[in-house]
């Protein structure tokens, strides 16, 4: 039920960003960008070197009156950000986690593609379809 | 007109034709000119053409809109197939071959004819590709061709031609071969060609081809002409490539089928990268390889996504063939599908097909990649030339091969493989409590407890109360197979599911039977049924056991044991009760007989034995006590047991009857074995008492407690103590049961987690479309 899903590379530039264009996409871009700060803060806060699933999932980054932003970071410091509309029935944490899991899996598949150069924008149709499925759910 | 459903192929084809007709780009085509030419090129009589025009509504509209055009094309296809022109049939006809158009004369004609021939050779699957090829040929005409030196391709080509339409004479065949060889370059240009071709066709069609005769008339001369012309620079490679591709394309019923020659070619290519056919091609190597095809990276990336079925970053042989095939198709101008076509799905299981790909095709070693127009791999192109003749006869092979290649999505096999594991394992878990020894024992006790499922549960318990948890598993597994008595199975199943009851039963039985694991193990346990018996599947609970125990299943001793009050031990009870209780005239004869013989019988029944003994003791204590030295130790328990047994008795009455009858029958025989176990059980109960706390097996405790419980109700005088003791025991049992319950819950959680993780893995293994 996301309204916006973004994949941000380690260097904090977006590899993939997609939103349901209810409002201007720019707004979501901005939101995602600002959420990066929160992500960084959470990452740096975690001192452990371990990276199990729980730590990968950052949880609610910050809520606004319209939506909530959830974060997830992979071992390679690639970040996933999901912006969820607050008006939706609040999604359970598990659902968000599963969404991130799916994202992570699809992202891994994209990475496995030898024709994909890490750092390139993600143009995989399969990835797109997964993201669309997650966003369509919401609408 | 009505709505028209077109297959994807048809859609593409028609749209191309429409585009070619729609030179003005007005989205509608005048009825004159190109459209008519096109229609005439379909080799239909003028009347038919007119009819079609009318049917599709163009006459009404005065022009051909897109829909009219499509309808007209479909009608043409119908007409060409020899079917009556009906509007209703438009949508109902499946597998309609695409309409064929013979355009142009002279050069084009032969080409068309050739195309036709090709198509027909392929079983006229796909006129479209041939047309495309035609188009290509036309454009590349100049460039092409190292003509086939052999002037005799024609005879060969005629053979495969099967189409209902008149097959062009041999010349087309010659053309076909010719084309094959030549069209390497054409393949690449294919996408653009069709549009170009059509106009050219029309132009070249001064006299519309309205009959096959014209073909034949035209074709030979053109053939001759073209051949000389075709002194193309085109290397044999490209020609072969083209031919091969055309072959491929024309052979498609399903555009994605891989013909055997193609597959062989792919396999050879695979070998150049990875000599081991069962091995994997790493992503980087595959990337280099496919980059040579000069397709854009984005498309290659998409192809990779489609073909790397298991998402492991490497290509198996099947995946590689699929990827290669997609590249070839893309080079030919086919759009990449969104999903991997079925015929390209990797056959995860068998590489035999690919490995065993026909040797006949060996000569057709497509060492040169059809995809790569550039002479990356030039080697065997020339050889292909010579091989074309054989290709003619490969039509059938194509078909067969395609059937082969389009088989099996073996992933499903994986799925099914994953599934079965769980039930077994799941079943196994509860097994620990299964006490085969006791079971066996019980079975021994009652020669054949048919359907005494309940009993079984108890018997195993009785057999091995203590070591059970781990040993029972083994023991059960060991014993069960051995036991001749099949009854235990069901109960064992139920046991597995019911650890609680089992444990309790075990305890009880234990106490009575004193079945030392070793002793009971002696008897071969009946093979534990992996799936719980219907009566007792995992779901079976104490209640079940109880119920079953109550049910007059043959010798439901075990059930009695398992079930609390209930049937505690059908067997023991009867024997026991019979012994001591004359009043229990369950079966007057049997019982007394038992009684008399009983000292052994008393111990026979595990828990039941105790109870019955107890009852017997309670009622006719002296007899029992004397009779049962082993019971003496249990004297204390007797009253309790007796009490318990009383209640159980009622339930067990029926069982007892049965049991007694059974017992009576078996008295003599089981005597020897049963006594031992009984004694052991009894002893074990004694031991259990003190050991209850010590025993790691809750089951024991539970059994004990349960064993004691039945005695409660039957309190008479001495029973008070028994009652108190039983109360104590009950409490202990409760705690044990609670502990057991919590452990089981934990186990359940673990299993669920496992299951979830497996499901996640399963999801990942599935193709994207499932996500």
XYZ file of C-alpha atoms in Angstrom, chain B residues 267-587:
321
model
C 24.320 -26.570 -27.135
C 27.420 -26.249 -29.149
C 27.659 -22.663 -28.196
C 27.160 -23.608 -24.635
C 29.988 -26.016 -24.911
C 32.326 -23.350 -26.074
C 31.760 -21.539 -22.865
C 31.202 -24.385 -20.557
C 32.251 -27.815 -21.652
C 30.165 -29.487 -19.071
C 26.641 -29.630 -20.259
C 25.305 -29.957 -16.814
C 27.289 -27.088 -15.516
C 26.501 -23.451 -15.304
C 27.655 -20.511 -17.244
C 28.561 -17.723 -14.906
C 26.916 -14.415 -15.422
C 29.978 -12.623 -16.568
C 30.758 -15.127 -19.268
C 27.191 -15.074 -20.411
C 27.268 -11.336 -20.473
C 30.266 -11.284 -22.754
C 28.745 -13.850 -24.974
C 25.484 -12.148 -25.434
C 26.982 -8.751 -25.717
C 28.455 -9.948 -28.920
C 25.014 -10.090 -30.320
C 24.978 -6.354 -30.427
C 21.700 -6.048 -28.769
C 21.229 -3.122 -26.469
C 22.154 -3.761 -22.933
C 18.690 -3.063 -21.748
C 17.287 -5.763 -23.917
C 19.973 -8.151 -22.932
C 19.195 -7.393 -19.374
C 15.597 -8.163 -19.991
C 16.489 -11.361 -21.762
C 18.587 -12.353 -18.847
C 15.795 -11.710 -16.466
C 13.547 -13.896 -18.493
C 15.901 -16.717 -18.963
C 17.621 -16.968 -15.635
C 14.897 -18.994 -14.235
C 16.299 -19.835 -10.882
C 17.773 -16.420 -10.408
C 21.119 -17.709 -9.497
C 23.171 -15.441 -11.676
C 24.269 -18.302 -13.872
C 22.793 -20.086 -16.820
C 22.169 -23.743 -17.062
C 21.993 -25.340 -20.431
C 18.286 -24.864 -20.678
C 18.461 -21.316 -19.489
C 21.219 -20.650 -21.923
C 19.211 -22.064 -24.783
C 16.269 -19.978 -23.795
C 18.385 -16.867 -23.593
C 20.005 -17.603 -26.888
C 16.696 -18.226 -28.439
C 15.369 -14.968 -27.167
C 18.350 -13.163 -28.556
C 17.802 -14.800 -31.881
C 14.197 -13.878 -31.850
C 14.998 -10.359 -30.905
C 17.439 -10.139 -33.688
C 14.763 -11.316 -35.969
C 12.604 -8.528 -34.874
C 10.388 -10.310 -32.480
C 9.583 -8.360 -29.433
C 10.669 -9.798 -26.214
C 7.896 -11.285 -24.223
C 7.085 -10.094 -20.789
C 7.182 -13.544 -19.408
C 9.256 -16.439 -20.412
C 7.304 -18.449 -22.931
C 6.463 -21.909 -21.894
C 8.449 -23.583 -24.530
C 11.493 -21.836 -23.261
C 11.016 -22.714 -19.698
C 14.038 -24.557 -18.601
C 13.465 -28.155 -18.021
C 15.036 -28.211 -14.741
C 15.234 -31.887 -14.500
C 16.360 -33.247 -17.712
C 19.281 -32.243 -19.683
C 18.972 -35.420 -21.555
C 16.958 -33.901 -24.244
C 19.404 -31.273 -24.947
C 22.284 -33.576 -24.543
C 20.678 -36.132 -26.660
C 19.651 -33.664 -29.212
C 19.571 -35.371 -32.447
C 22.761 -36.332 -33.918
C 21.228 -35.778 -37.238
C 21.568 -32.165 -36.568
C 25.159 -32.471 -35.822
C 26.091 -31.565 -39.236
C 23.901 -28.662 -38.945
C 26.316 -27.452 -36.470
C 25.398 -23.936 -36.118
C 28.618 -22.959 -34.883
C 28.019 -19.567 -36.167
C 25.674 -17.672 -34.068
C 22.688 -16.718 -36.033
C 22.401 -13.737 -33.896
C 25.659 -12.334 -34.726
C 25.617 -11.172 -38.150
C 29.110 -10.138 -37.828
C 31.307 -13.030 -38.446
C 32.062 -13.603 -34.892
C 31.763 -17.204 -35.279
C 32.226 -18.113 -38.756
C 33.475 -21.558 -38.619
C 30.904 -23.892 -39.737
C 28.708 -21.703 -41.763
C 29.732 -23.208 -44.967
C 28.907 -26.528 -43.596
C 25.435 -25.375 -43.065
C 24.991 -24.960 -46.692
C 25.417 -28.544 -47.284
C 23.169 -29.376 -44.526
C 20.187 -27.646 -45.736
C 18.942 -30.502 -47.709
C 18.691 -32.499 -44.612
C 16.759 -29.811 -42.970
C 13.933 -30.444 -45.246
C 13.346 -33.700 -43.705
C 13.495 -32.246 -40.317
C 10.052 -30.935 -40.262
C 8.823 -33.775 -38.291
C 11.751 -33.431 -36.097
C 10.887 -29.921 -35.461
C 7.550 -30.863 -34.380
C 8.700 -33.576 -32.203
C 11.357 -31.514 -30.800
C 9.144 -28.682 -30.087
C 6.933 -30.974 -28.207
C 9.864 -31.962 -26.274
C 11.127 -28.586 -25.645
C 7.867 -27.194 -24.662
C 7.425 -29.656 -21.942
C 7.586 -29.500 -18.316
C 7.925 -26.826 -15.996
C 9.943 -28.773 -13.711
C 9.795 -26.225 -11.103
C 6.566 -27.682 -10.179
C 8.346 -30.857 -9.520
C 10.447 -29.038 -7.123
C 7.475 -27.780 -5.411
C 6.015 -31.120 -5.020
C 9.248 -32.363 -3.728
C 9.382 -29.807 -1.104
C 6.027 -30.495 0.212
C 6.148 -34.081 1.204
C 9.012 -33.605 3.460
C 7.084 -31.801 5.998
C 4.380 -34.172 6.798
C 6.808 -36.858 7.429
C 8.965 -34.804 9.552
C 6.039 -33.381 11.245
C 4.775 -36.725 11.889
C 8.005 -37.841 13.174
C 8.197 -35.303 15.821
C 5.448 -36.456 17.912
C 6.754 -39.887 17.553
C 8.999 -39.645 20.468
C 6.331 -40.651 22.691
C 5.337 -43.450 20.643
C 6.172 -46.405 22.590
C 6.482 -49.210 20.377
C 7.542 -51.677 22.865
C 4.479 -51.264 24.793
C 2.558 -51.264 21.702
C 4.018 -54.396 20.612
C 3.451 -55.718 23.884
C -0.062 -54.779 23.821
C -0.412 -56.345 20.552
C 1.048 -59.387 21.814
C -1.278 -59.268 24.604
C -4.147 -59.261 22.377
C -3.280 -61.285 19.511
C -4.910 -59.068 17.174
C -6.394 -55.976 18.251
C -8.032 -55.077 15.156
C -8.761 -51.534 15.011
C -7.817 -51.138 18.506
C -6.288 -47.957 17.745
C -6.714 -46.772 21.110
C -4.988 -49.679 22.390
C -2.097 -48.994 20.307
C -1.482 -45.708 21.651
C -1.410 -47.145 24.956
C 0.624 -50.067 24.133
C 3.507 -48.165 22.921
C 3.361 -46.170 25.964
C 3.291 -49.114 28.017
C 6.179 -50.442 26.297
C 8.544 -47.671 26.736
C 7.473 -45.114 29.030
C 10.777 -43.920 30.138
C 13.183 -43.603 27.454
C 10.528 -42.952 25.174
C 10.940 -39.617 23.944
C 13.922 -40.327 21.955
C 13.955 -43.956 22.031
C 10.411 -44.389 21.350
C 10.920 -42.845 18.118
C 13.511 -45.297 17.264
C 11.892 -48.052 19.042
C 8.665 -47.327 17.460
C 10.159 -47.158 14.125
C 12.013 -50.277 14.728
C 9.317 -52.085 16.300
C 6.525 -51.083 14.280
C 7.823 -52.522 11.166
C 8.481 -55.663 12.900
C 5.312 -56.138 14.627
C 3.051 -58.376 12.943
C 0.174 -56.917 14.611
C -0.968 -54.132 12.565
C -3.074 -52.659 15.141
C -0.450 -50.769 16.745
C -0.003 -48.640 13.765
C -2.942 -46.579 14.015
C -2.434 -46.118 17.568
C 1.100 -45.283 17.058
C -0.033 -42.641 14.783
C -2.329 -41.353 17.240
C 0.408 -41.547 19.636
C 2.642 -39.523 17.653
C 0.097 -36.916 17.604
C -0.752 -37.167 21.127
C 2.148 -36.904 23.210
C 0.143 -36.178 26.137
C -2.070 -39.069 26.062
C 0.780 -41.153 25.125
C 2.777 -40.081 27.984
C -0.021 -40.607 30.274
C -0.732 -43.864 28.791
C 2.823 -44.663 29.021
C 2.949 -43.802 32.554
C 0.042 -45.825 33.294
C 1.103 -48.652 31.314
C 4.458 -48.341 32.573
C 3.404 -48.674 35.956
C 1.593 -51.718 35.180
C 3.582 -53.339 32.668
C 6.917 -52.510 33.936
C 7.780 -52.926 30.417
C 11.331 -52.367 30.299
C 12.064 -50.912 27.037
C 14.346 -53.657 26.304
C 11.821 -56.234 26.954
C 9.235 -54.731 24.825
C 11.556 -53.861 22.192
C 12.048 -57.379 21.621
C 8.899 -57.511 19.825
C 9.067 -56.029 16.478
C 6.922 -52.999 16.469
C 4.431 -52.620 13.822
C 5.664 -50.130 11.356
C 4.460 -46.855 12.515
C 2.197 -45.522 9.946
C 3.546 -42.274 8.801
C 0.145 -40.853 8.641
C -1.875 -41.330 11.600
C -4.607 -43.710 11.208
C -7.809 -42.127 10.391
C -8.979 -42.732 13.762
C -5.989 -41.440 15.373
C -4.208 -38.929 13.500
C -2.293 -36.370 15.214
C -5.439 -34.803 16.025
C -6.305 -37.734 18.047
C -6.245 -36.751 21.531
C -6.794 -38.269 24.746
C -10.383 -37.973 23.984
C -9.969 -39.929 20.910
C -8.162 -42.525 22.671
C -10.658 -42.452 25.303
C -13.404 -42.749 22.879
C -11.768 -45.464 21.075
C -11.024 -47.116 24.198
C -14.587 -46.938 25.028
C -15.423 -48.282 21.709
C -15.303 -51.909 21.742
C -12.334 -52.066 19.616
C -10.716 -55.268 20.028
C -8.819 -55.326 23.120
C -8.684 -51.727 23.662
C -6.272 -51.842 26.327
C -4.246 -49.044 25.225
C -7.017 -46.738 24.714
C -7.991 -47.328 28.117
C -4.630 -46.465 29.236
C -4.397 -43.408 27.228
C -7.791 -42.222 27.915
C -8.028 -41.224 31.305
C -10.688 -42.838 32.998
C -11.967 -44.511 30.035
C -10.872 -47.493 28.735
C -7.961 -47.619 30.582
C -6.925 -50.851 29.834
C -9.329 -52.931 28.245
C -7.124 -55.800 28.367
C -5.839 -55.700 31.750
C -9.128 -54.815 33.026
C -10.857 -57.698 31.659
C -8.296 -60.056 32.744
C -7.734 -58.372 35.911
C -11.189 -57.686 36.619
C -12.229 -60.984 35.591
C -9.857 -62.421 37.926
C -10.760 -60.614 40.920
C -14.206 -59.704 40.151
C -16.508 -62.385 39.662
C -19.149 -59.858 39.749
C -17.734 -58.329 36.869
C -19.255 -60.869 34.914
C -18.363 -59.305 31.793
C -18.089 -62.595 30.406
